[in-house]
JSON list of C-alpha atoms in Angstrom, two decimals:
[
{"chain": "A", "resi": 527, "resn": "UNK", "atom": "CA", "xyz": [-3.65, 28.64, -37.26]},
{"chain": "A", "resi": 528, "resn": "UNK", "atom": "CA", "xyz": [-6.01, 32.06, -36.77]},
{"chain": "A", "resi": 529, "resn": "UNK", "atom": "CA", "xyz": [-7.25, 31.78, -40.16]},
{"chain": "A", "resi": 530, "resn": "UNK", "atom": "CA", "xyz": [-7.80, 27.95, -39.07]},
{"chain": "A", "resi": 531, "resn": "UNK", "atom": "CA", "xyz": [-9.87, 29.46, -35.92]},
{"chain": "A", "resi": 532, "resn": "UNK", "atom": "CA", "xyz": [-11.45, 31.54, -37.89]},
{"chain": "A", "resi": 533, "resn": "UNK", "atom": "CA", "xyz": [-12.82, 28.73, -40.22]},
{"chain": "A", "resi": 534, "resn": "UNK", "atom": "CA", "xyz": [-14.14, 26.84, -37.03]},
{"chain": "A", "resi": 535, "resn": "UNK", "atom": "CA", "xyz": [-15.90, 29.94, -35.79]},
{"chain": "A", "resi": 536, "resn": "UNK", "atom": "CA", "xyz": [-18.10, 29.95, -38.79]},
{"chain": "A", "resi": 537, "resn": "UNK", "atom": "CA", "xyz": [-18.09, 26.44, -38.55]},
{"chain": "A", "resi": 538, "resn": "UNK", "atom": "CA", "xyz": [-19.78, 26.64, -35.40]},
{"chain": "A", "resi": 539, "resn": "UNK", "atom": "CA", "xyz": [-21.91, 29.24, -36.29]},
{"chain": "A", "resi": 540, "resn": "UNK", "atom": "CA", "xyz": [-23.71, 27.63, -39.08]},
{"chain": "A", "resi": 541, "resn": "UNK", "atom": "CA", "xyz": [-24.00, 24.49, -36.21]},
{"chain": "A", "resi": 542, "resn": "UNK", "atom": "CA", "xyz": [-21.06, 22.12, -37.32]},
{"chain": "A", "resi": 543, "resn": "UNK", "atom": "CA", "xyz": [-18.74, 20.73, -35.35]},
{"chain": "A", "resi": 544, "resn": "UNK", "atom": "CA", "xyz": [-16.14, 23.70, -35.20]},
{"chain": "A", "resi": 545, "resn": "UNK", "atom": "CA", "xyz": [-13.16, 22.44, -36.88]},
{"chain": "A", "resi": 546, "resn": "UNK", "atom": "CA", "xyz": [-11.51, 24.64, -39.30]},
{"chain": "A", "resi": 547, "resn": "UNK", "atom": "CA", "xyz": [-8.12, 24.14, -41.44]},
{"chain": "A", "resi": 548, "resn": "UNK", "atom": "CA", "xyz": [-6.29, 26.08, -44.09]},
{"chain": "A", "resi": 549, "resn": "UNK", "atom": "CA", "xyz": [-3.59, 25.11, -45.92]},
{"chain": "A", "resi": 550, "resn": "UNK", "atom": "CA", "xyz": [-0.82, 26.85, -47.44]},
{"chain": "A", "resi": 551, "resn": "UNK", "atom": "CA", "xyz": [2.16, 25.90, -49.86]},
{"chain": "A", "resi": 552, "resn": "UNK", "atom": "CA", "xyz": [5.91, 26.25, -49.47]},
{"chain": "A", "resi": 553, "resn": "UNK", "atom": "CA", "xyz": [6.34, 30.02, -49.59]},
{"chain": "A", "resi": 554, "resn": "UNK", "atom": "CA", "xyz": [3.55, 30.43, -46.96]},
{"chain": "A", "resi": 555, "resn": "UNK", "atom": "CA", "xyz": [0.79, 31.67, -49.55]},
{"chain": "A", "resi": 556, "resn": "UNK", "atom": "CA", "xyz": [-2.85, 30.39, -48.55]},
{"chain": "A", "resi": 557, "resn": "UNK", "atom": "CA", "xyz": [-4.44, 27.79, -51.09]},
{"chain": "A", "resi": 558, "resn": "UNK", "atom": "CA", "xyz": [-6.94, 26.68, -49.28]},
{"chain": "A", "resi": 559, "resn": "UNK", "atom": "CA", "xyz": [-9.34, 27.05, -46.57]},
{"chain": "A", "resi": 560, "resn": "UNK", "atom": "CA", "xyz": [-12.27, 24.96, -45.18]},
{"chain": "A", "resi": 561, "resn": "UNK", "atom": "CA", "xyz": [-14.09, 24.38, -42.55]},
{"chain": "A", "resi": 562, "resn": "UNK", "atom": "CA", "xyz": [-16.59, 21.52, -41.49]},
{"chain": "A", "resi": 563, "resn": "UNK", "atom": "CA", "xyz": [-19.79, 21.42, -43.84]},
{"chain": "A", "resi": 564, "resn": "UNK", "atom": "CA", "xyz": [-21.63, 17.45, -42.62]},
{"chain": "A", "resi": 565, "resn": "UNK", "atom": "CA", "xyz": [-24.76, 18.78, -41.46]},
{"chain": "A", "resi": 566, "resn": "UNK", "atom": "CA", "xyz": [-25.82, 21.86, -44.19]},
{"chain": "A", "resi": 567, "resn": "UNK", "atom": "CA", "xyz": [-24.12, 18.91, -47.16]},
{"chain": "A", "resi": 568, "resn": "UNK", "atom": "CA", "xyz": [-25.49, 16.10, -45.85]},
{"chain": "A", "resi": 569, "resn": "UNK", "atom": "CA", "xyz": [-21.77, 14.33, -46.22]},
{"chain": "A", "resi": 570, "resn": "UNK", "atom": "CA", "xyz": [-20.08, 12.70, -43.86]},
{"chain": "A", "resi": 571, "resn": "UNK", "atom": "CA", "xyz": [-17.23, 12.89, -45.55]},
{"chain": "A", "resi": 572, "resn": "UNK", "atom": "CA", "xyz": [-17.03, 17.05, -45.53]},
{"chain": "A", "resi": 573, "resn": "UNK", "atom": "CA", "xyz": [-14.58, 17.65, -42.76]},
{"chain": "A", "resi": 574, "resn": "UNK", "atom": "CA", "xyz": [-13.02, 20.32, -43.28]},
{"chain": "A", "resi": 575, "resn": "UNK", "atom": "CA", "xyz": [-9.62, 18.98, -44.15]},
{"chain": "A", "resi": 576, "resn": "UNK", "atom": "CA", "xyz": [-11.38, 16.83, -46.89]},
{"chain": "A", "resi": 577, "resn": "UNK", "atom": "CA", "xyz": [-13.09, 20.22, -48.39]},
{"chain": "A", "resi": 578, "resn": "UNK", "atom": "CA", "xyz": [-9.59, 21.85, -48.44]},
{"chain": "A", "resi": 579, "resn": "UNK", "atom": "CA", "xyz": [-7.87, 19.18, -49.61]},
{"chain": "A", "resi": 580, "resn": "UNK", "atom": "CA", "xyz": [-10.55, 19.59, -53.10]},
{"chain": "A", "resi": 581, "resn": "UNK", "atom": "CA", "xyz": [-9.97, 23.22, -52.80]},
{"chain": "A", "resi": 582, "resn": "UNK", "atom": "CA", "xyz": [-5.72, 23.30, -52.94]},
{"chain": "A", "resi": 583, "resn": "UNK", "atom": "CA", "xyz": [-5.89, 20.01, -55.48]},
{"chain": "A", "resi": 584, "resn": "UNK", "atom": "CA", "xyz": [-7.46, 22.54, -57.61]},
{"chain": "A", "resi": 585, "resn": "UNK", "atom": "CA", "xyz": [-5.66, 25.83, -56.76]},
{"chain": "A", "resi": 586, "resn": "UNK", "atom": "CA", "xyz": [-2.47, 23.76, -57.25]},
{"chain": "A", "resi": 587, "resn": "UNK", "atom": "CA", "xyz": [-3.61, 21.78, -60.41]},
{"chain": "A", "resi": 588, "resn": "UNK", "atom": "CA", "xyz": [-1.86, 18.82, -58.73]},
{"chain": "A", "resi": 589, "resn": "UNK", "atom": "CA", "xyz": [-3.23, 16.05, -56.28]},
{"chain": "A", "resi": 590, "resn": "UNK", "atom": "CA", "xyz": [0.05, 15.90, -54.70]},
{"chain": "A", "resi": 591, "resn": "UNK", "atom": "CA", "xyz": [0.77, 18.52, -52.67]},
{"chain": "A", "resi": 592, "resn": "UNK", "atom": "CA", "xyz": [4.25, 18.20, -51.68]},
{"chain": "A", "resi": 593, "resn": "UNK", "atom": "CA", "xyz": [5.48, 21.04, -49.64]},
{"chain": "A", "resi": 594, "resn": "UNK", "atom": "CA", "xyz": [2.24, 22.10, -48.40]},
{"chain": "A", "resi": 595, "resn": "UNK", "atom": "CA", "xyz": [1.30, 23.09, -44.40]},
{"chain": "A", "resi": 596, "resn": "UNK", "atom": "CA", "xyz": [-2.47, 22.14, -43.31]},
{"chain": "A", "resi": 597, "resn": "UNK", "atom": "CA", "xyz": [-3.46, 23.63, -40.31]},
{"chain": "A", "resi": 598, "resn": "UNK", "atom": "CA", "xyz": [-6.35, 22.34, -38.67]},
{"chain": "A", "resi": 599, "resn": "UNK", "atom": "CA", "xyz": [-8.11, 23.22, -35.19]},
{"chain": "A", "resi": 600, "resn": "UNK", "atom": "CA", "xyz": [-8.43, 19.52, -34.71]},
{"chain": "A", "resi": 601, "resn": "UNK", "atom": "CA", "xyz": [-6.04, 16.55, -35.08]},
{"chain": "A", "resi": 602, "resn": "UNK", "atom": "CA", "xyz": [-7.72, 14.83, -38.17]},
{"chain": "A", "resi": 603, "resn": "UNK", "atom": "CA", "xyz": [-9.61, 12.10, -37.84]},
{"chain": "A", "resi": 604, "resn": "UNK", "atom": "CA", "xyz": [-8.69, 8.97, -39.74]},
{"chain": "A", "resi": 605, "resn": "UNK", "atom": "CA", "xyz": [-10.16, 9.00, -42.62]},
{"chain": "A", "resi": 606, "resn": "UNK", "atom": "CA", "xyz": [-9.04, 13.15, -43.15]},
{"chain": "A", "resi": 607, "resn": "UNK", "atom": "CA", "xyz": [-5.05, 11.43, -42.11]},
{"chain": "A", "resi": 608, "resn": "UNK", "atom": "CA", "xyz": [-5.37, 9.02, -44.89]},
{"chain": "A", "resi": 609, "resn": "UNK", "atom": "CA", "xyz": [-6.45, 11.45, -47.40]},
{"chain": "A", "resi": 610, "resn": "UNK", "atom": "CA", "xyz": [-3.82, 13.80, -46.06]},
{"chain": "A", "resi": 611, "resn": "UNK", "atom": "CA", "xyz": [-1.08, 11.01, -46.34]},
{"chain": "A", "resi": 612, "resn": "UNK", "atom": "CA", "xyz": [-2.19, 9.74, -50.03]},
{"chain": "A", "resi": 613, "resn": "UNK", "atom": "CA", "xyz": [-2.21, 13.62, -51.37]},
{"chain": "A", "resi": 614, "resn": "UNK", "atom": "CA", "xyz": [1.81, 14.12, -49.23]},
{"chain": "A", "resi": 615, "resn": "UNK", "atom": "CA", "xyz": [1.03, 17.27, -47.75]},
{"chain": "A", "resi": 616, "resn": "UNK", "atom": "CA", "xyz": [4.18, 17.71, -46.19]},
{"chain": "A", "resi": 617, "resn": "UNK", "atom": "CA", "xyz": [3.42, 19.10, -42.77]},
{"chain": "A", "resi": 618, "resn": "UNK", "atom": "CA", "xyz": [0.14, 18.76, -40.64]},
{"chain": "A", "resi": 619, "resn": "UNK", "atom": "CA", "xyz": [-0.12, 20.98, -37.68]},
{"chain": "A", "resi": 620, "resn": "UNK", "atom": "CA", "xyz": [-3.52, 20.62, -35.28]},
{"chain": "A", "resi": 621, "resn": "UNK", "atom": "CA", "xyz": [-4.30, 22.67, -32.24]},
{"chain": "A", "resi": 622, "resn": "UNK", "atom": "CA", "xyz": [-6.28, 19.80, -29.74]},
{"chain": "A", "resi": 623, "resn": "UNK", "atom": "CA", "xyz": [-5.68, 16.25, -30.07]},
{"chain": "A", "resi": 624, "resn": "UNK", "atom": "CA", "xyz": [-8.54, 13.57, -30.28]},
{"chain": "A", "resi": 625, "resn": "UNK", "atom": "CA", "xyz": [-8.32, 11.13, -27.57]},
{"chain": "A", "resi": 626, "resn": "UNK", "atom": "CA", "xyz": [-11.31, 9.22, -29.19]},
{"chain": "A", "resi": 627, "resn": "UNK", "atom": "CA", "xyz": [-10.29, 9.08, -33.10]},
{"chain": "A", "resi": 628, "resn": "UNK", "atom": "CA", "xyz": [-7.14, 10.71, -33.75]},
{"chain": "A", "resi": 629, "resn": "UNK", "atom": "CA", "xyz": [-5.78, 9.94, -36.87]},
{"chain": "A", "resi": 630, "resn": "UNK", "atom": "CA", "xyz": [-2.28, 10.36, -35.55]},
{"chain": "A", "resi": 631, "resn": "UNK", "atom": "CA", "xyz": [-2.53, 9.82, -31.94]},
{"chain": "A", "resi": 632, "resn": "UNK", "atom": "CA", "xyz": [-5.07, 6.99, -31.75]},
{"chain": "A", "resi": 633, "resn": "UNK", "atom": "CA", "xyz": [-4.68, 5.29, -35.17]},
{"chain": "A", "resi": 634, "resn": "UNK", "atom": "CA", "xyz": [-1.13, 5.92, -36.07]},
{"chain": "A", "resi": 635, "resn": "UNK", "atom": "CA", "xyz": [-1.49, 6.77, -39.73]},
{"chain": "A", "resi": 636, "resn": "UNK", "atom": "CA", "xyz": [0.69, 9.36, -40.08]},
{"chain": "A", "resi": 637, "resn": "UNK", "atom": "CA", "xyz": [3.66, 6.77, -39.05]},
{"chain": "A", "resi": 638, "resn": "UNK", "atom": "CA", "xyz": [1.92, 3.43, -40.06]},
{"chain": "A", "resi": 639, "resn": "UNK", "atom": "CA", "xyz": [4.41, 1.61, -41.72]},
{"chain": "A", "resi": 640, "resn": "UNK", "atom": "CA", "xyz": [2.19, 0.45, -45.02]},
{"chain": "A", "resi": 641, "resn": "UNK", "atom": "CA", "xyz": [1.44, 4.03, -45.88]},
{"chain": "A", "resi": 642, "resn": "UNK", "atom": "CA", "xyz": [4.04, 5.28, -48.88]},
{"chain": "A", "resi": 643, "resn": "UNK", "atom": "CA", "xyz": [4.11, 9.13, -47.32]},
{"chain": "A", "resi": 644, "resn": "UNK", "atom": "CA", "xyz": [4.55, 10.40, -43.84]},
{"chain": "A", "resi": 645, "resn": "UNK", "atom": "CA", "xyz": [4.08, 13.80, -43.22]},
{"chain": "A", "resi": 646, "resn": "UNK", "atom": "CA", "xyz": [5.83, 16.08, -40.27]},
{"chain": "A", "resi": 647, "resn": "UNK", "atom": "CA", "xyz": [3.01, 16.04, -37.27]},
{"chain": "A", "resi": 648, "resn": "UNK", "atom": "CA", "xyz": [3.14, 19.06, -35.01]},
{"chain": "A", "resi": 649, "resn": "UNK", "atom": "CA", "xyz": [0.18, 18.88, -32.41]},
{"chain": "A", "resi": 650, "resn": "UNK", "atom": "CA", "xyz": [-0.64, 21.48, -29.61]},
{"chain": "A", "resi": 651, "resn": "UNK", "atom": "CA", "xyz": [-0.65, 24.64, -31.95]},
{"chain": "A", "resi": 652, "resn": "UNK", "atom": "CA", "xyz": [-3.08, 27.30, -29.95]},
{"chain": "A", "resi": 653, "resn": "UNK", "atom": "CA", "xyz": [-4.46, 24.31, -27.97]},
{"chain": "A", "resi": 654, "resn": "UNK", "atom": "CA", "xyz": [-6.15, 26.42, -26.02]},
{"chain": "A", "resi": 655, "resn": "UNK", "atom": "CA", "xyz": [-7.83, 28.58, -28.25]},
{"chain": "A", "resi": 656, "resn": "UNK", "atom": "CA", "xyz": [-8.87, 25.44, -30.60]},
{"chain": "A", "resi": 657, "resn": "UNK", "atom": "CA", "xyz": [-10.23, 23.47, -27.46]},
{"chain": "A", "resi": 658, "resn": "UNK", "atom": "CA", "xyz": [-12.23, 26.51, -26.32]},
{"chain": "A", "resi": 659, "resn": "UNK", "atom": "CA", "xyz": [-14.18, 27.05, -29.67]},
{"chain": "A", "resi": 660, "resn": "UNK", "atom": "CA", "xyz": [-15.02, 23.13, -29.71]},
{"chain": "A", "resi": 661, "resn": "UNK", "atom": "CA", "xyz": [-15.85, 23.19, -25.60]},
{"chain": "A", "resi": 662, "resn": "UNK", "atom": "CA", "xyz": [-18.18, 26.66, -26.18]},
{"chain": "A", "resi": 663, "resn": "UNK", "atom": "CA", "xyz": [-19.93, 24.58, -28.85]},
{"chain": "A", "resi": 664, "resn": "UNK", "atom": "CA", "xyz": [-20.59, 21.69, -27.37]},
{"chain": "A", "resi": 665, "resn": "UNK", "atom": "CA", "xyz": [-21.78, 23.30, -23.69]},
{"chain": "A", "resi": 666, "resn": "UNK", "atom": "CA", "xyz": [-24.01, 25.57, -25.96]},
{"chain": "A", "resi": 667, "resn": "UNK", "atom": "CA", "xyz": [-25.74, 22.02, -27.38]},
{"chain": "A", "resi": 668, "resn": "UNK", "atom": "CA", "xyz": [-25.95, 20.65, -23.70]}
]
């Protein structure tokens, strides 16, 4: 979850939303890490679990990624839990839920009964430390 920090840091630096996430297979080596690129790509669709979801896809050579951990700062939003449930990472661990659009806590993918893979959820990871980069941020804007 540092490394995670880490990637929101520079997320915030380069004025994105500060949300970082790395993921890393079953014998704990990183394959991916990412953090939230919408404003310099133009995308609304690169979050950064979506970016490191392309990145360990690749470093795998699979787009399943059973037995994988993805750490992110944030709890993903719903479309990041979809993608996150279709490739069956096997774990997802976030540091601050989203009251607004959680993908877990809100929307219930994770658990919804029509999706064919549910992952382990673990939220509240360095809480503290993930909703102080994203509060910093945001009072900085204000």
């Amino acid at each position: 979850m540092r490394l995670a920090l880490t990637q929101a840091q520079m997320a915030s630096e380069s004025g994105e939303v500060p949300t970082g996430c790395v993921i890393v297979d079953a014998e704990g080596n990183i394959v991916a890490k990412a953090h939230n690129q919408t404003e310099v790509l133009h995308d609304a669709t690169a979050h950064a679990e979506m970016i490191a979801l392309s990145q360990a896809f690749a470093a795998i050579g699979n787009e399943r990624l059973i037995g994988t951990t993805l750490y992110v700062t944030k709890e993903p939003c719903p479309m990041c839990a979809g993608a996150i449930a279709l490739a069956r990472v096997s774990r997802v661990v976030w540091g601050v839920s989203d009251p607004k659009r959680g993908g877990a806590s809100v929307f219930d993918i994770f658990a919804h009964p029509g999706m064919n893979h549910h992952p382990e959820t673990v939220a509240g990871l360095m809480e503290k430390e993930s909703l102080d980069v994203l509060q910093a941020f945001f009072r900085a804007r204000r």
